[in-house]
Amino acid sequence: MSEHLVCIECFRPVNSIFKIYSDGFKDLIECSRCHKVVDLYVECEPSVIIIDLILFKEKAYRHILFNHKFKAIVLLKFLVAFLLCDAYLYWFNKKNRQYESIRSNDHLLFYELEWNFYYMLLRAFINFLIYSCLIVFLSVFSKMRWKNVAYQVIKSLIMSSFGKLFVLPLVIWNPNDVYFNLASLFTLISNGQALSVGTQITWTKSKWIVTFSAAIVYMFDSGLEL
Ligand SMILES: [Zn+2]
């Protein structure tokens, strides 16, 4: 696992972000290469970090992926939350289509649809598995090394998929395919940025890796709907 800290300005590996004095007072450390503060985000409110992540700021992604340590269980909780959002979106779309069918009196029971949610959750999990495996494979192939890359890719994908949460307010206030597609596009760009920052693959390469993997998952998922 990659556990080293970095300067978010120049990406130099550092041993510490703080200098801790004997009286317990903490002071931010200056980078010996770029002479800037190693990580200003440690003093920022979470809302500031979230806004900068939404703006795709590279430094914010470096802070989250390298200097902010998440336990495996926290990453797992994020993953479950994002899969539930995906499942809800699949289920919501299917429910709408079935609803039209009910109005045409060619459907049996509307409430049977509720059971479909579990199938949609499985579908979301399989799609994530294919998507992440493809990206891990292409990233390892691109970097020509396995060590640290797989873990960093998975962590980058999970931490940058917060755009999936946008689905919830959209479902409540304005369930429109255009907004759903924009939310998906946002998540893809965020995945690409995190992949580039987390693995140091160039932005162009990470963009193509994410786009190609998403296209494969889309084709596979479309096949499931037939
Ligand atoms: Zn630096």
PDB file of N, CA and C and ligand atoms in Angstrom, residues 7 10 31 34, ligand 1:
ATOM      1  N   CYS A   7       4.162  16.546  -0.634  1.00  0.00           N
ATOM      2  CA  CYS A   7       3.894  17.983  -0.709  1.00  0.00           C
ATOM      3  C   CYS A   7       2.858  18.147  -1.827  1.00  0.00           C
ATOM      4  N   CYS A  10       4.439  20.332  -5.023  1.00  0.00           N
ATOM      5  CA  CYS A  10       5.422  19.816  -5.995  1.00  0.00           C
ATOM      6  C   CYS A  10       5.474  18.300  -6.009  1.00  0.00           C
ATOM      7  N   CYS A  31       7.976  22.923   2.528  1.00  0.00           N
ATOM      8  CA  CYS A  31       8.646  21.940   1.663  1.00  0.00           C
ATOM      9  C   CYS A  31      10.077  22.416   1.349  1.00  0.00           C
ATOM     10  N   CYS A  34      10.056  23.163  -2.910  1.00  0.00           N
ATOM     11  CA  CYS A  34       9.345  24.308  -3.501  1.00  0.00           C
ATOM     12  C   CYS A  34       9.182  25.471  -2.518  1.00  0.00           C
TER      13      CYS A  34
HETATM   14 ZN    ZN B   1       6.950  21.111  -2.445  1.00  0.00          ZN
END
